[in-house]
Tab-separated table of C-alpha atoms in Angstrom:
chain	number	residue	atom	x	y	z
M	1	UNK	CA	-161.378	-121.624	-9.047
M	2	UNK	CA	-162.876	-122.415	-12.231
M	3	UNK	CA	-161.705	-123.848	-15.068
M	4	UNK	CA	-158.743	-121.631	-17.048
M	5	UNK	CA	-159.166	-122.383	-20.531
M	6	UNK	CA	-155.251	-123.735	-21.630
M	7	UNK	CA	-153.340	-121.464	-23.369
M	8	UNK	CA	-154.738	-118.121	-22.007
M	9	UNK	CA	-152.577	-115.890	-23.666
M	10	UNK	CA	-153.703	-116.752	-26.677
M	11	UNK	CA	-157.497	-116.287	-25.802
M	12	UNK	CA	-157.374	-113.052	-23.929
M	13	UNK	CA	-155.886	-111.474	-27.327
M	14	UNK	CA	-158.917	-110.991	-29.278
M	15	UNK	CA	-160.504	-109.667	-25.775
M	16	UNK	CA	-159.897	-106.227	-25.921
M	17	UNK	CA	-162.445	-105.735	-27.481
M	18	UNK	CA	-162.624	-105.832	-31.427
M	19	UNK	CA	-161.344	-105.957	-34.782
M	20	UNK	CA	-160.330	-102.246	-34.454
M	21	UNK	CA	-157.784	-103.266	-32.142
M	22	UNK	CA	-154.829	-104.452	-34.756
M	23	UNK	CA	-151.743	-102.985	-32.776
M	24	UNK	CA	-149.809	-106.599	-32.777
M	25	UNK	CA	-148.396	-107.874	-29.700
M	26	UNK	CA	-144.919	-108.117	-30.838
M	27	UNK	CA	-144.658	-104.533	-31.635
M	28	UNK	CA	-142.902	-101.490	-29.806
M	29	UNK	CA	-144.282	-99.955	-27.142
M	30	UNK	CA	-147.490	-98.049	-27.010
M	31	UNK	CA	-147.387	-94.750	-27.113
M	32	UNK	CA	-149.247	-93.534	-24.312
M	33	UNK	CA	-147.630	-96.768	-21.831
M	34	UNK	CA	-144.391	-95.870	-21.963
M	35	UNK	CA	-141.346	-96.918	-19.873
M	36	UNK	CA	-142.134	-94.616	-16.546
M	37	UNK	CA	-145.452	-95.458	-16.427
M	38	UNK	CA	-146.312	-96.734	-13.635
M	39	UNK	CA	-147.935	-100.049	-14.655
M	40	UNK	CA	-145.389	-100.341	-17.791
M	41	UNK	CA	-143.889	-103.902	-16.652
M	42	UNK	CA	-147.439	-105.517	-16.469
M	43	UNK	CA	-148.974	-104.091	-19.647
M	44	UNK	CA	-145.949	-104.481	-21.845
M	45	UNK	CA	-145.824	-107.880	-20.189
M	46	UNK	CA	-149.150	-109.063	-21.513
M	47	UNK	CA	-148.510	-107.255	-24.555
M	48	UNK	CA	-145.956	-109.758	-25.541
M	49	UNK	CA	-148.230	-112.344	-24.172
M	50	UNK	CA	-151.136	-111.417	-26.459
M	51	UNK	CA	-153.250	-110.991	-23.834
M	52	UNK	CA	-154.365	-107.205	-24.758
M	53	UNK	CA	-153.989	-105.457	-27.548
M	54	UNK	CA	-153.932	-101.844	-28.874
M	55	UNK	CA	-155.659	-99.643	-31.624
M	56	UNK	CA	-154.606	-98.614	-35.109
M	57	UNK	CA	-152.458	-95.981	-34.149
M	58	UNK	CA	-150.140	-97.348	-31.309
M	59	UNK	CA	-152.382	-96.507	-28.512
M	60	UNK	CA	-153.292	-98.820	-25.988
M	61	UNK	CA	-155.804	-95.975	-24.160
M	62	UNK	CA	-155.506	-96.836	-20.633
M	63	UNK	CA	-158.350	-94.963	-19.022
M	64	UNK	CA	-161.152	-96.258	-21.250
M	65	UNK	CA	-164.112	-97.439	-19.718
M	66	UNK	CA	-165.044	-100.931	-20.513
M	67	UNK	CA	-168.806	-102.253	-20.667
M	68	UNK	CA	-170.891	-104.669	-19.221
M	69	UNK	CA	-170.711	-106.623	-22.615
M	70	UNK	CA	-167.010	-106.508	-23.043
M	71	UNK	CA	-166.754	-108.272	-19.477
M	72	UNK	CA	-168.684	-110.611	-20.420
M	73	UNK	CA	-166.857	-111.554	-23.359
M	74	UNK	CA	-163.793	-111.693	-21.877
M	75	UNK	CA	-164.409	-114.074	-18.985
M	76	UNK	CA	-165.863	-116.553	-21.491
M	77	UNK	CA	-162.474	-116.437	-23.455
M	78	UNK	CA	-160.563	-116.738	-20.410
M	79	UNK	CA	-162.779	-119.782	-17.918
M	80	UNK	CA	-164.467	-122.633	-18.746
M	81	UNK	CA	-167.922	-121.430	-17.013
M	82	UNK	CA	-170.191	-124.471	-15.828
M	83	UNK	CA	-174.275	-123.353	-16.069
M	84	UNK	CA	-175.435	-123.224	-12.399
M	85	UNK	CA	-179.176	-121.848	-13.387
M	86	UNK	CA	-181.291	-121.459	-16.173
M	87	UNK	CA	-181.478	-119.595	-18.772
M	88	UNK	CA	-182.599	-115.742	-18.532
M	89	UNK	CA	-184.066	-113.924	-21.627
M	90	UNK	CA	-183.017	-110.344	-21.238
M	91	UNK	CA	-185.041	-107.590	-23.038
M	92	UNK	CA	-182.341	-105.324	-24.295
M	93	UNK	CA	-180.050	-108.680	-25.647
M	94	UNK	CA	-181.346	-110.007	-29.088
M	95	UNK	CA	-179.918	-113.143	-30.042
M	96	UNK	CA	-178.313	-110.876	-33.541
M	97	UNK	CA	-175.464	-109.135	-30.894
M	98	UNK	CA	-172.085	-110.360	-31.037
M	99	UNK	CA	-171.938	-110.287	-27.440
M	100	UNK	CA	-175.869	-112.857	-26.668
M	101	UNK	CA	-173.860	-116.202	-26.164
M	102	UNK	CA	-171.059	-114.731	-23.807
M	103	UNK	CA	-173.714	-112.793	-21.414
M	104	UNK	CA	-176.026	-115.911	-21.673
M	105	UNK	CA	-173.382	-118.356	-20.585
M	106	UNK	CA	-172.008	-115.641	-17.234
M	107	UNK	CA	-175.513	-115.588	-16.759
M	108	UNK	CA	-176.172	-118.987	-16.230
M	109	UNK	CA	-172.891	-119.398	-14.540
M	110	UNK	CA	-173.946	-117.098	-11.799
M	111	UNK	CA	-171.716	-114.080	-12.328
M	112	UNK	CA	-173.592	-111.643	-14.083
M	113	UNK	CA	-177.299	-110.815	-14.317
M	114	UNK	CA	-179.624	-108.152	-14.989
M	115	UNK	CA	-181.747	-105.164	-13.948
M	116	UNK	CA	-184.923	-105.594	-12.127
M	117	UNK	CA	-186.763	-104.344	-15.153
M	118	UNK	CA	-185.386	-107.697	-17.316
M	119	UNK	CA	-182.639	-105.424	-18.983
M	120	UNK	CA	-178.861	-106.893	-19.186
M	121	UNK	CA	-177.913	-103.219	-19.824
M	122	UNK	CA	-174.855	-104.082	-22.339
M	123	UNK	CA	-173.290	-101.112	-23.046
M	124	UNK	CA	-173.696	-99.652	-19.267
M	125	UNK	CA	-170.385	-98.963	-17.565
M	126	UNK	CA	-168.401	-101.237	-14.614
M	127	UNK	CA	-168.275	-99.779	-11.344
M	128	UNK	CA	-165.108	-101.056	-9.261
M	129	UNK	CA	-167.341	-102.607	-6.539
M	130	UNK	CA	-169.216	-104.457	-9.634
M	131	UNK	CA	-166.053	-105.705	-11.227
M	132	UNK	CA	-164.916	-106.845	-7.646
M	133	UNK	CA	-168.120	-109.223	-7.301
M	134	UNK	CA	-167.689	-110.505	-10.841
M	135	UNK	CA	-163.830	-111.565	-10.222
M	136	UNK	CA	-164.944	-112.922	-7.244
M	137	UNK	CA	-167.385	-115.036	-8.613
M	138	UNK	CA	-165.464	-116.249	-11.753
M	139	UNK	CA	-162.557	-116.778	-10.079
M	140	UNK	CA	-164.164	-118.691	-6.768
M	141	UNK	CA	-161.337	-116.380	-4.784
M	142	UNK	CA	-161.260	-117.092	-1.195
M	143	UNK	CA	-161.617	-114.799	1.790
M	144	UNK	CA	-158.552	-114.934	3.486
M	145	UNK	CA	-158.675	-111.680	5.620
M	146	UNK	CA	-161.055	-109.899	6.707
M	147	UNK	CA	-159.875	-106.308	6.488
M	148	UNK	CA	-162.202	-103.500	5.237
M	149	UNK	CA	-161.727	-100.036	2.514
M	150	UNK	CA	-163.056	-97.411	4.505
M	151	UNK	CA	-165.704	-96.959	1.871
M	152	UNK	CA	-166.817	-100.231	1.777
M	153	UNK	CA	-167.354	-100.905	5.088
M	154	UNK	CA	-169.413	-104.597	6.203
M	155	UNK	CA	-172.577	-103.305	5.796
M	156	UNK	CA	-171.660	-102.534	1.887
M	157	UNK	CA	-173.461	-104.991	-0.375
M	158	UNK	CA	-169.883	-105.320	-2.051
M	159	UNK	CA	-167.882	-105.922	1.115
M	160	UNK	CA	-167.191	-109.361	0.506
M	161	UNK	CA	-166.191	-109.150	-2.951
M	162	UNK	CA	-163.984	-106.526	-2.115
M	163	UNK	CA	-162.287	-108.143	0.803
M	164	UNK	CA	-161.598	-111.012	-1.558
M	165	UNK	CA	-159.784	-109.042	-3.993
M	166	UNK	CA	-157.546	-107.095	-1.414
M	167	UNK	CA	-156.906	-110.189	0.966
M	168	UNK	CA	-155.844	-112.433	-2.183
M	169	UNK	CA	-153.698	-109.123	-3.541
M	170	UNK	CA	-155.820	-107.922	-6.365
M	171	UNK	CA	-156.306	-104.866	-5.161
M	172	UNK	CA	-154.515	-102.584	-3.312
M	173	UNK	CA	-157.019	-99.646	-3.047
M	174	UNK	CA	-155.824	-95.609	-2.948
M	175	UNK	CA	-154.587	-94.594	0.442
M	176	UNK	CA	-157.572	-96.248	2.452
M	177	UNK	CA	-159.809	-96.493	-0.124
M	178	UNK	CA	-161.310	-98.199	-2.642
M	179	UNK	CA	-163.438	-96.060	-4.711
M	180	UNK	CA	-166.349	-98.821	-4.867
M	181	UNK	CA	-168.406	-96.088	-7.642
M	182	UNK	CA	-165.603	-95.510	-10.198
M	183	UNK	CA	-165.356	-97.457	-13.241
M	184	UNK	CA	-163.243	-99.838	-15.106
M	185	UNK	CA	-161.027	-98.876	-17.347
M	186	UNK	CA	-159.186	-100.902	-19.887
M	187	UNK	CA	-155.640	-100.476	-17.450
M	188	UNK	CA	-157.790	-101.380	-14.153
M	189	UNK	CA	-158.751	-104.990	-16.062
M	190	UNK	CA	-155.668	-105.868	-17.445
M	191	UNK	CA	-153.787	-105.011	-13.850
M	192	UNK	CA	-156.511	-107.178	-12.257
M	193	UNK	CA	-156.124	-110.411	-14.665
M	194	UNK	CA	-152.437	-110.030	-14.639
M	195	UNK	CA	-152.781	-110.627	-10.959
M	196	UNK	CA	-155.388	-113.005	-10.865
M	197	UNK	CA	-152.894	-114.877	-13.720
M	198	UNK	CA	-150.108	-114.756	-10.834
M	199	UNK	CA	-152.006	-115.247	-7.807
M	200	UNK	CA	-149.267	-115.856	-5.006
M	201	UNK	CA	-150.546	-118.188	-2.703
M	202	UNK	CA	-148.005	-116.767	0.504
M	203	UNK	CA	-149.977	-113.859	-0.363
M	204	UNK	CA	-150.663	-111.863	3.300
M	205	UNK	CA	-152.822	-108.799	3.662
M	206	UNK	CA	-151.706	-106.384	6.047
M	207	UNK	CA	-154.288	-103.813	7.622
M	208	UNK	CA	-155.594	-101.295	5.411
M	209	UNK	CA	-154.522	-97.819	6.358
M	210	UNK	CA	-156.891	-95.444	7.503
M	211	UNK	CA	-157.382	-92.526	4.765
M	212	UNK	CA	-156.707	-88.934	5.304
M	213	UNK	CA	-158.586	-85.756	3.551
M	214	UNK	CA	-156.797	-85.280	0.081
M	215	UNK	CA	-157.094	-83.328	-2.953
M	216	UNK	CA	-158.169	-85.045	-5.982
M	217	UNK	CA	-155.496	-85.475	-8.675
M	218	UNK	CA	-156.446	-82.196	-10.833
M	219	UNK	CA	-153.095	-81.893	-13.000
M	220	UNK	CA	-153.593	-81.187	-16.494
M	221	UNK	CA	-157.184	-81.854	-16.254
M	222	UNK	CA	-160.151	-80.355	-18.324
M	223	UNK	CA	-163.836	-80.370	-17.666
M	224	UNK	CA	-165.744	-84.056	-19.005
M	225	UNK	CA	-168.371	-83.599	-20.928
M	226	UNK	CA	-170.786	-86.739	-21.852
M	227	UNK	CA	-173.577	-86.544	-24.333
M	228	UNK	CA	-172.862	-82.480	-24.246
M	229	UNK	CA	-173.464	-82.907	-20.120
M	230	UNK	CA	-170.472	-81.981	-18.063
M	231	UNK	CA	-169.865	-84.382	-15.262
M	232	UNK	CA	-168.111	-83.578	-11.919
M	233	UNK	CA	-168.212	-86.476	-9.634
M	234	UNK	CA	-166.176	-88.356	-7.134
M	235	UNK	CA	-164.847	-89.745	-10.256
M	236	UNK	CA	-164.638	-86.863	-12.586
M	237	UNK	CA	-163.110	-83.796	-10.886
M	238	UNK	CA	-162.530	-80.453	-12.543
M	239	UNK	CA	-159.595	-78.433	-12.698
M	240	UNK	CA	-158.911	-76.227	-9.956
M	241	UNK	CA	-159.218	-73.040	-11.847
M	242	UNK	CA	-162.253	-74.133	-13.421
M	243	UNK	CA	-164.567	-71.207	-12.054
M	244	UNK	CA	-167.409	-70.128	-14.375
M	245	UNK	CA	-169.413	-68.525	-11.546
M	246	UNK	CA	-173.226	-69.093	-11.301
M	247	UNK	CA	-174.867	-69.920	-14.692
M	248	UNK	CA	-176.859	-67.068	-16.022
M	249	UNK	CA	-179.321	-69.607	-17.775
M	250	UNK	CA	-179.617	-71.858	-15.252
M	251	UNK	CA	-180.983	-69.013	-13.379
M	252	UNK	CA	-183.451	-67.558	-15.327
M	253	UNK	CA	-184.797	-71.843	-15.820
M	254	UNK	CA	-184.976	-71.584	-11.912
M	255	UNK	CA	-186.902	-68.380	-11.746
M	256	UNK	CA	-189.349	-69.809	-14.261
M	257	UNK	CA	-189.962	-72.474	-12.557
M	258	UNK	CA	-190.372	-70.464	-9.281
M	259	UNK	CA	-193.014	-68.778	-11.089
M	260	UNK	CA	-195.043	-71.989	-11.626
M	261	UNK	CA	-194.564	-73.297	-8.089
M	262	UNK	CA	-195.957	-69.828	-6.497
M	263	UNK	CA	-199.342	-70.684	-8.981
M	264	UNK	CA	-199.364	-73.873	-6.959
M	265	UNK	CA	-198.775	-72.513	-3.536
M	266	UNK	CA	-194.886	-72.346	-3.167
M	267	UNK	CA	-192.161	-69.760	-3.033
M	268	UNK	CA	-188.976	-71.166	-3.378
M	269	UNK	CA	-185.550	-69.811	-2.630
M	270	UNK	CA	-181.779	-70.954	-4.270
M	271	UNK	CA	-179.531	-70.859	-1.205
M	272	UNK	CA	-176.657	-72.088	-2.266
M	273	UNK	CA	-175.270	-72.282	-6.300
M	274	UNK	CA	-172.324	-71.741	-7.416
M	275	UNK	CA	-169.185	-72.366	-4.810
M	276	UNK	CA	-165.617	-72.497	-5.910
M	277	UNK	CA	-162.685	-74.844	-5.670
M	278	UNK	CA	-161.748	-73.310	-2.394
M	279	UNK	CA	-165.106	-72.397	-0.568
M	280	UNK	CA	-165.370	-76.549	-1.362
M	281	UNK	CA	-162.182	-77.373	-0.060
M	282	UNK	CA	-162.901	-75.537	2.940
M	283	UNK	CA	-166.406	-76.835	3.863
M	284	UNK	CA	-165.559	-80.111	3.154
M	285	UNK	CA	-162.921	-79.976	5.716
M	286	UNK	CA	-164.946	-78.933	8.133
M	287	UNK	CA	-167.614	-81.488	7.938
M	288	UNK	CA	-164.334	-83.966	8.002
M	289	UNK	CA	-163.965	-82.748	11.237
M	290	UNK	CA	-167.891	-82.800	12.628
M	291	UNK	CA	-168.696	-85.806	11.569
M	292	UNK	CA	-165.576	-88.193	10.084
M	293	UNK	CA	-164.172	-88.828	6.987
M	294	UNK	CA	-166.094	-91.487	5.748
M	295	UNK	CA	-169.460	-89.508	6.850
M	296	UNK	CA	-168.590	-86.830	5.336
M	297	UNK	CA	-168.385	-88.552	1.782
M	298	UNK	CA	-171.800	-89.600	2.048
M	299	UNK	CA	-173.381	-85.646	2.073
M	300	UNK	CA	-170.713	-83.757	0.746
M	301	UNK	CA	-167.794	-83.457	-2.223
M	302	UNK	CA	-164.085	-82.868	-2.559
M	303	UNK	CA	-163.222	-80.002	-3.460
M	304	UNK	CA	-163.242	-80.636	-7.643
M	305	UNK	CA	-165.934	-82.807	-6.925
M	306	UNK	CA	-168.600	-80.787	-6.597
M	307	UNK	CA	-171.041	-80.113	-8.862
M	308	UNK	CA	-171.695	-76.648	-7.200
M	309	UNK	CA	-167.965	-75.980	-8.962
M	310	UNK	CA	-169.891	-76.143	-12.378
M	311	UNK	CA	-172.298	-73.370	-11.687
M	312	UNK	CA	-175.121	-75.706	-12.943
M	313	UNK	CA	-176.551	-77.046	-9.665
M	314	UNK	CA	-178.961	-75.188	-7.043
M	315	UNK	CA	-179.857	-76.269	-3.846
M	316	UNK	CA	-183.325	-75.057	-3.467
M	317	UNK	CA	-185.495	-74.773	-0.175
M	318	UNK	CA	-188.933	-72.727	1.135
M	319	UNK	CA	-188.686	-69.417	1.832
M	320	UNK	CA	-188.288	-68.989	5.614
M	321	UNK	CA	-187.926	-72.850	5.936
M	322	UNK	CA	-185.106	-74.595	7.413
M	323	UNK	CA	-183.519	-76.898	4.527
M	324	UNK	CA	-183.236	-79.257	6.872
M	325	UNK	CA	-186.997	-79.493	6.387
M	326	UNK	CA	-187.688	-79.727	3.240
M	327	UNK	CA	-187.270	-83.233	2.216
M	328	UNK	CA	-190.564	-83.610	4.603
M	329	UNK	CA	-192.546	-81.153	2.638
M	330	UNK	CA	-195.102	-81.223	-0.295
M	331	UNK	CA	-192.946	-78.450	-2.005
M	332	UNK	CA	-189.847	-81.470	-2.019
M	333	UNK	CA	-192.575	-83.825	-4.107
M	334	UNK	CA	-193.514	-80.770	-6.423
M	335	UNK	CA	-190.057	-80.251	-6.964
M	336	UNK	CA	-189.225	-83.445	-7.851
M	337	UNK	CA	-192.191	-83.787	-10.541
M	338	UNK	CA	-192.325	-80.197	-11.931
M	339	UNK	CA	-188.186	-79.548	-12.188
M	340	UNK	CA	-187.860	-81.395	-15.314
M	341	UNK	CA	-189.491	-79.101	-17.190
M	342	UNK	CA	-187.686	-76.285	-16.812
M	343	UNK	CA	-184.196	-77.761	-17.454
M	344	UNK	CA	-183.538	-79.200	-13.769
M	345	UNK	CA	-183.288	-82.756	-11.964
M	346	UNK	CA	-183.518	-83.937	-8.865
M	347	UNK	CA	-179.863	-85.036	-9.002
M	348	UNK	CA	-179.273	-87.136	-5.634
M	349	UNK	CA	-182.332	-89.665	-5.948
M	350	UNK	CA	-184.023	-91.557	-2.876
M	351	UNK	CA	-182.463	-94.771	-2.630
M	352	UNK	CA	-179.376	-94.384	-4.936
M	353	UNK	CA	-176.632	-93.855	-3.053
M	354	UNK	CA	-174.586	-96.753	-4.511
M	355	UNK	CA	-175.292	-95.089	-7.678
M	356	UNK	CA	-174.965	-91.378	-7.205
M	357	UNK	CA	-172.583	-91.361	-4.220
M	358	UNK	CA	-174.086	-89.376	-2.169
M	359	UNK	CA	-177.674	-89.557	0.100
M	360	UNK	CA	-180.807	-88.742	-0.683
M	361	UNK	CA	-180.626	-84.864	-1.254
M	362	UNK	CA	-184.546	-83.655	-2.502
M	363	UNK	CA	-182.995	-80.077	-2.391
M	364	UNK	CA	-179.882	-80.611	-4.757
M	365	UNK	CA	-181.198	-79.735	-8.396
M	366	UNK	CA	-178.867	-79.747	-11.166
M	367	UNK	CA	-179.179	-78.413	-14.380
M	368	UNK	CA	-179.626	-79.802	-17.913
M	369	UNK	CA	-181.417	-78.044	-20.385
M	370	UNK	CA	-184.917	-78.949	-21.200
M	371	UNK	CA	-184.002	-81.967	-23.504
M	372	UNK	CA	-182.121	-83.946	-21.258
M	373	UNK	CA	-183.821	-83.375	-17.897
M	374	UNK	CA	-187.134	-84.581	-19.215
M	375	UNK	CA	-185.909	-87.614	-20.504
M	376	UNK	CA	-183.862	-88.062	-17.282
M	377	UNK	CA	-187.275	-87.823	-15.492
M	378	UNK	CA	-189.138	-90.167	-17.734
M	379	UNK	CA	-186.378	-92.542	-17.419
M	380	UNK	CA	-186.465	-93.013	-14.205
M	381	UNK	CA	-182.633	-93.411	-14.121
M	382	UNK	CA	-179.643	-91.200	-12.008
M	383	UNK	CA	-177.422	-88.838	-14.242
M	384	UNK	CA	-175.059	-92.183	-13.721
M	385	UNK	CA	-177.429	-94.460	-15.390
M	386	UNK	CA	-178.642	-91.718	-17.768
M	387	UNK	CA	-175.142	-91.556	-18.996
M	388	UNK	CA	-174.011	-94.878	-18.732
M	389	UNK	CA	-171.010	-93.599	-16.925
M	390	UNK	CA	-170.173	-94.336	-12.793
């Protein structure tokens, strides 16, 4: 394990995450982590440690999403981190930010690193998976089991990382699972360092259970919006009354664009929009039962977490063309370089499943508006990335 600075209390305070935060450790509870919570004993714990704080109004906001940058920060106040390379410039990181010297120094100690393009990305969003390799790495954990999430099997890229958290306790995962593509929130990092704090070396993993079909947790929910976008993910359900039906502009955007694509040779049909909570709930079930749970999750979403729920998303094929087909066609290219300019994306890119969620689905356009799907598009980027959310 590396190096823990001494007094780590102490450190962590000023962690999470700025000056903002003046709710002082010594203080009454927070409001919204209150006895009956079900993590109470380890936040109030490093509460009175100093280890996090809250905000100006007695809040410690549990579910926040934490950043890239704030990680960063926050291992450098809590390990000694020994350079193991050399020094990466990053294009997005001038030396002005408050955060250069942290990600410079998990940089050259191995943990962290950038995009392929030279970006450090900063302000993107942890995934769990993510946050598992960085622990791992900072905290030179040990594999002591080999026991496997049933979505992150061995072949994941994070399956080692993952196994080190759950076979040194860490994590626990969610009834088989370990939800590798939802992010970090303020509550999921202090639960982690509290444990990493109190590692128990008798520690013994057990097997991990095998998960069964479940509803998503949709009590006193409302729709997410982000950047005026509303999300609905493996991570971001909606409510189960949430049923707007097909959107009327979204429709007239496809026809338009229908128009074009006959100039250029194609006539293309919308086969499947808008579903509800319990046409989802059904269909998911039975591809559960065709092809396995963990299958299943690759191609197709909870009901809550579909983004056929929001009335915004189209799944598009030839006329007279098996679907099947069309991610073999020219008309699947056209698509995919003409959408944006009516208002749609291409929302399950080639190659981003560790992203998105889900596999490469040419046919599966969702809706955005003009503005946003053509700077989607020239971006390059998933929704995910777009967004800067899992």
């Amino acid at each position: 394990m590396k190096k823990l600075y001494v007094y780590l209390p102490i450190l962590l305070g000023c962690a999470f995450f700025s000056q903002q935060h003046v709710h002082a450790a010594n203080s009454s509870f927070f409001k919204d982590v209150l006895p009956g919570h079900p993590n109470f004993d380890i936040i109030h714990e490093m509460q009175e440690l100093g280890v996090i704080n809250g905000y100006g109004d007695g809040t410690f906001r549990p579910q926040l999403s934490i950043s890239r940058q704030h990680v960063a920060l926050l291992l450098t106040r809590t390990l000694s981190l020994e350079p193991i390379r050399g020094r990466k410039y990053f294009n997005d990181l001038p030396e002005t930010s408050v955060y250069h010297d942290a990600i410079q120094q998990v940089q050259q100690a191995g943990i962290m690193d950038g995009d392929k393009n030279g970006d450090f990305n900063p302000e993107s969003l942890l995934t769990r998976v993510q946050l598992a390799k960085v622990l791992h790495l900072a905290f030179d954990l040990e594999i002591k089991a080999t026991y496997d999430f049933h979505d992150v099997p061995e072949s994941h890229w994070g399956n080692s990382h993952v196994r080190a958290l759950y076979s040194n306790g860490i994590t626990m995962g969610d009834g088989g699972l370990f939800k590798p593509l939802g992010t970090v929130t303020r509550l999921h990092y202090a639960v982690f360092l509290h444990r990493l704090m109190n590692i128990d070396e008798r520690f013994v993993a057990l097997p991990i259970e095998k998960p069964e079909p479940t509803k998503p947790k949709l009590d006193a929910l409302s729709p997410i919006y982000v950047k005026g976008i509303l999300i609905a993910s493996k991570t971001h359900p909606l409510p189960i009354n949430y049923a707007p039906g097909e959107s009327t502009e979204a429709r007239i955007a496809f026809n338009e664009l229908n128009k074009l694509a006959k100039k250029n040779g194609f006539d293309f049909t919308a086969f499947s929009t808008y579903r509800s909570y319990s046409y989802q709930e059904k269909l998911f079930e039975d591809y559960v039962k065709k092809d396995g749970l963990v299958e299943a999750t690759r191609y197709s979403a909870r009901a809550g977490e579909s983004e056929h729920q929001t009335g915004l998303a189209f799944d598009v094929g030839l006329v007279g063309q098996r679907s099947q087909w069309f991610s073999v066609t020219k008309a699947s290219n056209w698509m995919g370089e003409n959408a944006h300019r009516y208002g749609f994306i291409v929302r399950y890119p080639k190659g981003k499943e560790e992203i998105t969620g889900y596999i490469y689905e040419p046919w599966h356009l969702r809706y955005l508006g003009v503005d946003h799907a053509e700077k989607v598009f020239a971006s390059g980027k998933t929704l995910e990335e777009y967004l800067g959310i899992e």
